[in-house]
Short mmCIF file of C-alpha atoms and ligand atoms in Angstrom, two decimals:
data_model
loop_
_atom_site.label_atom_id
_atom_site.label_comp_id
_atom_site.label_asym_id
_atom_site.label_seq_id
_atom_site.Cartn_x
_atom_site.Cartn_y
_atom_site.Cartn_z
CA LEU R 241 122.02 98.40 125.97
CA MET R 242 124.14 95.46 124.88
CA GLN R 243 120.97 93.64 124.05
CA LEU R 244 119.86 96.44 121.80
CA SER R 245 123.13 96.89 119.96
CA ILE R 246 122.98 93.58 118.10
CA PRO R 247 119.60 94.14 116.48
CA LEU R 248 120.66 97.69 115.70
CA ASN R 249 123.71 96.51 113.79
CA PHE R 250 121.46 94.10 112.07
CA ILE R 251 119.07 96.85 110.98
CA GLY R 252 122.02 98.93 109.86
CA SER R 253 123.31 96.22 107.59
CA ILE R 254 119.89 95.46 106.18
CA TYR R 255 119.32 99.14 105.61
CA ARG R 256 122.63 99.55 103.78
CA GLU R 257 121.88 96.54 101.65
CA ILE R 258 118.49 97.93 100.72
CA ARG R 259 119.93 101.38 99.97
CA GLN R 260 122.53 99.88 97.68
CA GLY R 261 119.95 97.84 95.94
CA LEU R 262 117.65 100.75 95.17
CA THR R 263 116.70 100.85 91.57
CA ASP R 264 116.66 104.36 90.37
CA ILE R 265 114.18 104.01 87.60
CA GLU R 266 114.52 107.62 86.61
CA GLN R 267 118.14 106.81 85.94
CA MET R 268 116.89 104.11 83.68
CA PHE R 269 115.00 106.77 81.77
CA ALA R 270 118.17 108.83 81.49
CA LEU R 271 119.97 105.76 80.24
CA LEU R 272 117.25 105.34 77.71
CA ASP R 273 117.99 108.72 76.16
CA VAL R 274 121.71 108.15 75.77
CA GLU R 275 122.07 104.60 74.67
CA GLN R 276 119.61 102.58 72.68
CA GLU R 277 119.89 99.04 73.90
CA VAL R 278 117.11 97.71 71.75
CA LYS R 279 116.25 98.33 68.13
CA ASP R 280 112.76 98.04 66.70
CA LYS R 281 112.30 95.78 63.73
CA ASP R 282 111.33 97.62 60.54
CA GLY R 283 107.65 98.48 60.63
CA ALA R 284 107.21 97.03 64.13
CA PRO R 285 103.54 97.45 65.12
CA ASP R 286 102.45 99.10 68.36
CA LEU R 287 101.71 96.98 71.38
CA VAL R 288 97.95 96.69 71.78
CA VAL R 289 96.89 96.06 75.35
CA THR R 290 93.42 94.57 75.61
CA ASP R 291 93.33 92.58 78.88
CA GLY R 292 96.78 93.27 80.26
CA ALA R 293 98.09 89.71 80.60
CA ILE R 294 101.84 89.32 81.15
CA ARG R 295 103.68 86.09 80.40
CA PHE R 296 107.38 85.35 80.84
CA GLU R 297 108.36 82.17 79.01
CA ASP R 298 111.70 80.64 79.97
CA VAL R 299 113.35 84.07 79.85
CA ARG R 300 117.12 84.20 79.87
CA PHE R 301 119.10 87.38 80.02
CA GLY R 302 122.50 88.80 80.88
CA TYR R 303 123.88 92.33 80.60
CA ASP R 304 127.11 90.73 79.44
CA PRO R 305 127.23 87.54 77.39
CA GLU R 306 129.58 85.88 79.90
CA ARG R 307 127.31 86.45 82.87
CA GLU R 308 123.75 85.22 82.76
CA ILE R 309 121.54 87.09 85.24
CA LEU R 310 118.13 85.49 84.58
CA LYS R 311 118.35 81.76 84.06
CA GLY R 312 115.03 80.61 82.63
CA ILE R 313 112.26 82.60 84.27
CA SER R 314 108.63 81.64 83.63
CA PHE R 315 105.59 83.18 85.25
CA GLU R 316 102.29 84.76 84.38
CA VAL R 317 100.34 87.71 85.66
CA PRO R 318 96.72 87.25 84.61
CA PRO R 319 94.74 90.40 83.78
CA GLY R 320 94.08 92.49 86.89
CA HIS R 321 96.18 90.26 89.13
CA SER R 322 99.15 91.24 91.20
CA VAL R 323 102.40 89.35 91.37
CA ALA R 324 105.27 90.27 93.65
CA ILE R 325 108.92 89.47 93.15
CA VAL R 326 111.10 89.12 96.21
CA GLY R 327 114.54 87.77 96.88
CA PRO R 328 118.02 88.65 98.04
CA SER R 329 119.88 91.64 96.68
CA GLY R 330 121.29 90.99 93.23
CA ALA R 331 118.86 88.16 92.50
CA GLY R 332 117.64 89.89 89.33
CA LYS R 333 114.36 91.43 90.51
CA SER R 334 114.86 94.85 88.96
CA THR R 335 116.20 93.24 85.82
CA ILE R 336 112.78 91.64 85.35
CA SER R 337 111.10 95.06 85.54
CA ARG R 338 113.59 96.49 83.03
CA LEU R 339 112.85 93.69 80.58
CA LEU R 340 109.12 94.28 80.96
CA PHE R 341 109.79 97.87 79.97
CA ARG R 342 111.89 96.59 77.08
CA PHE R 343 115.00 98.44 78.11
CA TYR R 344 116.73 95.29 76.90
CA ASP R 345 115.75 92.34 74.78
CA VAL R 346 115.91 88.86 76.25
CA THR R 347 118.64 86.50 75.05
CA ALA R 348 116.29 83.51 75.00
CA GLY R 349 112.64 82.86 75.73
CA ARG R 350 109.84 85.39 75.29
CA ILE R 351 107.95 88.06 77.15
CA LEU R 352 104.36 88.29 75.96
CA VAL R 353 101.84 91.00 76.72
CA ASP R 354 98.37 89.95 75.58
CA GLY R 355 100.04 87.43 73.30
CA GLN R 356 102.39 89.92 71.61
CA ASN R 357 106.11 89.35 71.91
CA LEU R 358 107.70 92.50 73.33
CA ALA R 359 110.68 91.99 71.01
CA ASP R 360 108.38 92.39 67.99
CA VAL R 361 106.50 95.58 68.90
CA ALA R 362 107.58 99.22 68.90
CA GLN R 363 109.45 99.94 72.14
CA GLU R 364 107.84 103.34 72.55
CA SER R 365 104.41 101.76 72.60
CA VAL R 366 105.55 99.41 75.36
CA ARG R 367 106.72 102.31 77.51
CA ALA R 368 103.50 104.20 76.89
CA ARG R 369 101.39 101.34 78.21
CA VAL R 370 103.45 100.18 81.13
CA GLY R 371 103.44 102.55 84.10
CA ILE R 372 106.19 102.59 86.66
CA VAL R 373 106.12 103.96 90.18
CA PRO R 374 109.77 104.14 91.12
CA GLN R 375 110.59 104.34 94.78
CA ASP R 376 112.98 107.19 94.19
CA THR R 377 111.49 109.82 91.93
CA VAL R 378 113.43 112.68 90.42
CA LEU R 379 111.27 115.80 90.20
CA PHE R 380 111.50 118.49 87.55
CA ASN R 381 112.43 122.01 88.64
CA ASP R 382 108.91 123.19 88.14
CA THR R 383 105.61 123.38 90.01
CA ILE R 384 103.95 120.47 91.77
CA ALA R 385 101.12 120.72 89.25
CA TYR R 386 103.60 120.38 86.36
CA ASN R 387 105.23 117.39 88.00
CA ILE R 388 101.91 115.62 88.41
CA ARG R 389 100.58 116.59 84.99
CA TYR R 390 103.66 115.01 83.43
CA GLY R 391 101.69 111.75 83.63
CA ARG R 392 99.24 113.08 81.03
CA THR R 393 99.98 116.54 79.72
CA ASP R 394 96.43 117.27 78.59
CA ALA R 395 94.94 116.65 82.05
CA SER R 396 92.79 119.48 83.41
CA ASP R 397 93.48 121.25 86.72
CA GLU R 398 90.60 119.35 88.23
CA GLU R 399 92.07 116.01 87.12
CA VAL R 400 95.46 116.96 88.55
CA ARG R 401 93.80 117.85 91.86
CA ARG R 402 91.84 114.62 91.90
CA ALA R 403 94.96 112.54 91.18
CA ALA R 404 96.75 114.27 94.05
CA GLU R 405 93.85 113.47 96.31
CA LEU R 406 93.87 109.81 95.36
CA ALA R 407 97.63 109.69 95.87
CA GLN R 408 97.13 111.12 99.38
CA ILE R 409 99.30 114.14 98.71
CA SER R 410 96.68 116.88 98.36
CA ASP R 411 96.42 117.62 102.10
CA PHE R 412 100.14 118.27 102.15
CA ILE R 413 99.97 120.46 99.03
CA GLU R 414 97.20 122.55 100.53
CA THR R 415 99.39 123.44 103.52
CA LEU R 416 101.80 125.21 101.15
CA PRO R 417 101.18 128.93 100.57
CA LEU R 418 101.32 128.52 96.79
CA GLY R 419 99.62 125.14 96.77
CA PHE R 420 99.91 123.37 93.43
CA ASP R 421 101.96 126.30 92.09
CA THR R 422 104.78 125.65 94.56
CA MET R 423 108.12 125.16 92.85
CA VAL R 424 109.77 121.85 93.74
CA GLY R 425 112.92 120.03 92.73
CA GLU R 426 116.55 120.92 93.25
CA ARG R 427 115.96 124.65 93.26
CA GLY R 428 112.55 124.67 94.86
CA LEU R 429 110.93 123.04 97.85
CA LYS R 430 112.66 119.80 98.73
CA LEU R 431 110.14 117.05 99.19
CA SER R 432 110.75 114.02 101.37
CA GLY R 433 111.12 110.57 99.83
CA GLY R 434 107.54 109.71 100.73
CA GLU R 435 106.17 112.97 99.29
CA LYS R 436 108.08 112.47 96.07
CA GLN R 437 106.76 108.99 95.77
CA ARG R 438 103.21 110.22 96.17
CA VAL R 439 103.82 112.73 93.38
CA ALA R 440 104.92 109.76 91.27
CA ILE R 441 101.76 107.90 92.22
CA ALA R 442 99.61 110.91 91.26
CA ARG R 443 101.39 110.99 87.89
CA THR R 444 100.67 107.33 87.38
CA ILE R 445 97.03 107.78 88.34
CA LEU R 446 96.76 110.37 85.54
CA LYS R 447 98.57 108.14 83.08
CA ALA R 448 96.27 105.22 83.99
CA PRO R 449 98.45 102.55 82.40
CA PRO R 450 96.89 99.12 81.92
CA ILE R 451 100.04 97.50 83.28
CA LEU R 452 101.82 98.71 86.36
CA VAL R 453 105.27 98.08 87.79
CA LEU R 454 105.78 99.13 91.39
CA ASP R 455 109.22 99.45 92.78
CA GLU R 456 108.12 99.72 96.31
CA ALA R 457 109.27 101.90 99.15
CA THR R 458 111.96 100.81 101.53
CA SER R 459 112.38 101.05 105.27
CA ALA R 460 113.52 104.65 104.84
CA LEU R 461 109.90 105.70 105.36
CA ASP R 462 108.20 105.92 108.71
CA THR R 463 105.29 103.61 109.38
CA HIS R 464 102.61 106.25 108.98
CA THR R 465 103.94 107.48 105.63
CA GLU R 466 104.38 103.94 104.49
CA GLN R 467 100.77 103.16 105.28
CA GLU R 468 99.60 106.22 103.38
CA ILE R 469 101.72 105.30 100.39
CA GLN R 470 100.60 101.73 100.55
CA SER R 471 96.94 102.68 100.46
CA ALA R 472 97.61 105.00 97.50
CA LEU R 473 99.43 102.17 95.73
CA ASP R 474 96.63 99.74 96.50
CA LEU R 475 94.26 102.18 94.91
CA VAL R 476 96.29 102.74 91.76
CA SER R 477 96.87 99.01 91.27
CA ARG R 478 93.27 97.97 91.82
CA ASN R 479 91.98 95.96 88.84
CA ARG R 480 95.24 96.58 87.08
CA THR R 481 97.86 93.99 86.17
CA THR R 482 100.59 94.75 88.66
CA LEU R 483 104.11 93.53 89.11
CA THR R 484 105.66 94.61 92.41
CA ILE R 485 109.36 94.57 93.09
CA ALA R 486 109.14 94.20 96.84
CA HIS R 487 111.67 95.20 99.44
CA ARG R 488 109.34 94.89 102.39
CA LEU R 489 107.45 91.67 102.63
CA SER R 490 104.71 93.14 104.82
CA THR R 491 103.30 95.05 101.87
CA ILE R 492 102.80 92.07 99.57
CA VAL R 493 101.03 89.57 101.79
CA ASN R 494 97.91 90.00 99.65
CA ALA R 495 99.59 89.48 96.28
CA ASN R 496 97.96 86.77 94.16
CA GLU R 497 101.36 85.19 93.73
CA ILE R 498 104.78 85.80 95.23
CA ILE R 499 107.82 84.75 93.27
CA VAL R 500 111.02 84.18 95.19
CA LEU R 501 114.05 84.80 93.06
CA LYS R 502 117.54 83.74 93.97
CA ALA R 503 120.58 84.14 91.74
CA GLY R 504 118.41 84.46 88.64
CA GLU R 505 116.22 81.46 89.30
CA ILE R 506 112.77 81.04 90.79
CA VAL R 507 113.27 79.00 93.93
CA GLU R 508 109.80 79.29 95.46
CA ARG R 509 106.39 80.53 94.39
CA GLY R 510 102.95 80.73 95.89
CA ASP R 511 100.87 83.01 98.06
CA HIS R 512 102.09 84.32 101.39
CA ARG R 513 100.53 81.56 103.47
CA THR R 514 101.79 78.76 101.23
CA LEU R 515 105.31 80.16 101.26
CA LEU R 516 105.35 80.52 105.04
CA GLU R 517 104.23 76.92 105.43
CA LEU R 518 106.96 75.83 103.04
CA GLY R 519 109.53 77.03 105.58
CA GLY R 520 112.13 77.94 102.95
CA LEU R 521 113.83 81.14 101.85
CA TYR R 522 110.66 83.24 101.97
CA ALA R 523 109.85 82.09 105.50
CA GLU R 524 113.42 82.91 106.49
CA MET R 525 113.23 86.40 104.96
CA TRP R 526 109.90 86.96 106.68
CA ALA R 527 111.34 86.00 110.06
CA MET R 528 114.33 88.27 109.52
CA GLN R 529 112.20 91.27 108.62
CA ARG R 530 110.03 90.62 111.66
CA GLU R 531 113.06 90.64 113.89
CA ALA R 532 114.27 93.85 112.31
CA SER R 533 110.96 95.63 112.72
CA GLU R 534 110.65 94.43 116.30
CA ALA R 535 114.11 95.82 117.03
CA GLU R 536 113.08 99.06 115.35
CA GLU R 537 110.01 99.20 117.55
CA ALA R 538 112.08 98.53 120.68
CA LEU R 539 114.38 101.36 119.71
CA ARG R 540 111.47 103.72 119.22
CA ARG R 541 110.06 102.81 122.61
CA ALA R 542 113.46 103.26 124.27
CA ARG R 543 113.70 106.74 122.69
CA GLU R 544 110.24 107.66 123.92
CA THR R 545 111.04 106.78 127.51
CA ASP R 546 114.31 108.76 127.38
P1 ATP C 708 118.37 94.57 94.63
O1 ATP C 708 117.40 93.95 95.55
O2 ATP C 708 119.69 94.80 95.26
O3 ATP C 708 117.83 95.77 93.91
P2 ATP C 708 117.93 92.93 92.28
O4 ATP C 708 117.44 91.57 92.62
O5 ATP C 708 116.93 93.92 91.83
O6 ATP C 708 118.75 93.48 93.51
P3 ATP C 708 119.23 93.44 89.77
O7 ATP C 708 119.30 94.91 89.88
O8 ATP C 708 118.23 92.87 88.84
O9 ATP C 708 119.07 92.76 91.20
O10 ATP C 708 120.69 92.94 89.39
C1 ATP C 708 120.98 91.56 89.14
C2 ATP C 708 122.44 91.45 88.75
O11 ATP C 708 122.64 92.14 87.51
C3 ATP C 708 123.41 92.07 89.73
O12 ATP C 708 124.44 91.16 89.97
C4 ATP C 708 123.93 93.31 89.05
O13 ATP C 708 125.29 93.46 89.33
C5 ATP C 708 123.75 93.01 87.59
N1 ATP C 708 123.42 94.24 86.86
C6 ATP C 708 122.38 95.06 87.09
N2 ATP C 708 122.34 96.07 86.22
C7 ATP C 708 123.40 95.91 85.41
C8 ATP C 708 123.92 96.64 84.28
N3 ATP C 708 123.32 97.75 83.83
N4 ATP C 708 125.04 96.17 83.69
C9 ATP C 708 125.64 95.05 84.14
N5 ATP C 708 125.20 94.33 85.18
C10 ATP C 708 124.11 94.74 85.80
#
């Protein structure tokens, strides 16, 4: 038992750290309604997405002028490619996704989408073309169908059903007596974290944005659910420019490029194999997560034999 208790403490602290670090993107939306952080220039044109190429050029940013959070970030996501951002809590990962959504303007450098500077185009058009799958979705107090259709309000029933299927949530919905007409949210059926996330994925499938930001699931999900969600995410991001804010390294091993962020700076970059061979921060994080999941597995086995 002594042997088990150390890894368990370890998981506990990792888990707390991850929980604290959760980006509630819906909260970002709420924020958006109350305070306008960015102002469009007069007559700012709409963002036109043709290929879906993202380019960060020496981007600097701080929420407060005295404290710089991103200290010269440059990277590219070519059309249809996927790039993952990893790094310790507080490194600035979610900040990058907020800037890509133009919740804030950069203090120096540029963010270009298909050659257009985000600071020069209408913010609403940016948000219409960038899709986000948050890992913690807030549902409306309405039916499941309504919650999915929110992605594209003119979608037909058939399209809603198909999106649910692709998001791997339709089997679950069909077990409910009222099916798609089941009320969810605070006053209705409470969905689990994984179910909510699949509703968010179905929404995004309907929205079909050319650029996708995934704020991926955390260890709060069991392995089976995680696999289901991962395959739904793989599907929605296929052939789509995708930026993943990763909490679990196991889900991003196939990313075209992994960017390791530490204290607002890129300290390592490359694909999974390259980064492991490098034997730096990424390799260390990988080893730590391995240990944690092995301990988790040991715990599960111990419970089963009880
Ligand atoms: P985690 O893995 O914990 O989610 P992260 O790498 O995503 O971390 P960010 O959320 O980008 O980190 O935060 C980077 C830094 O910016 C943190 O030190 C945080 O305190 C600060 N920060 C984040 N949001 C705000 C805000 N709205 N106002 C002021 N500071 C903020």
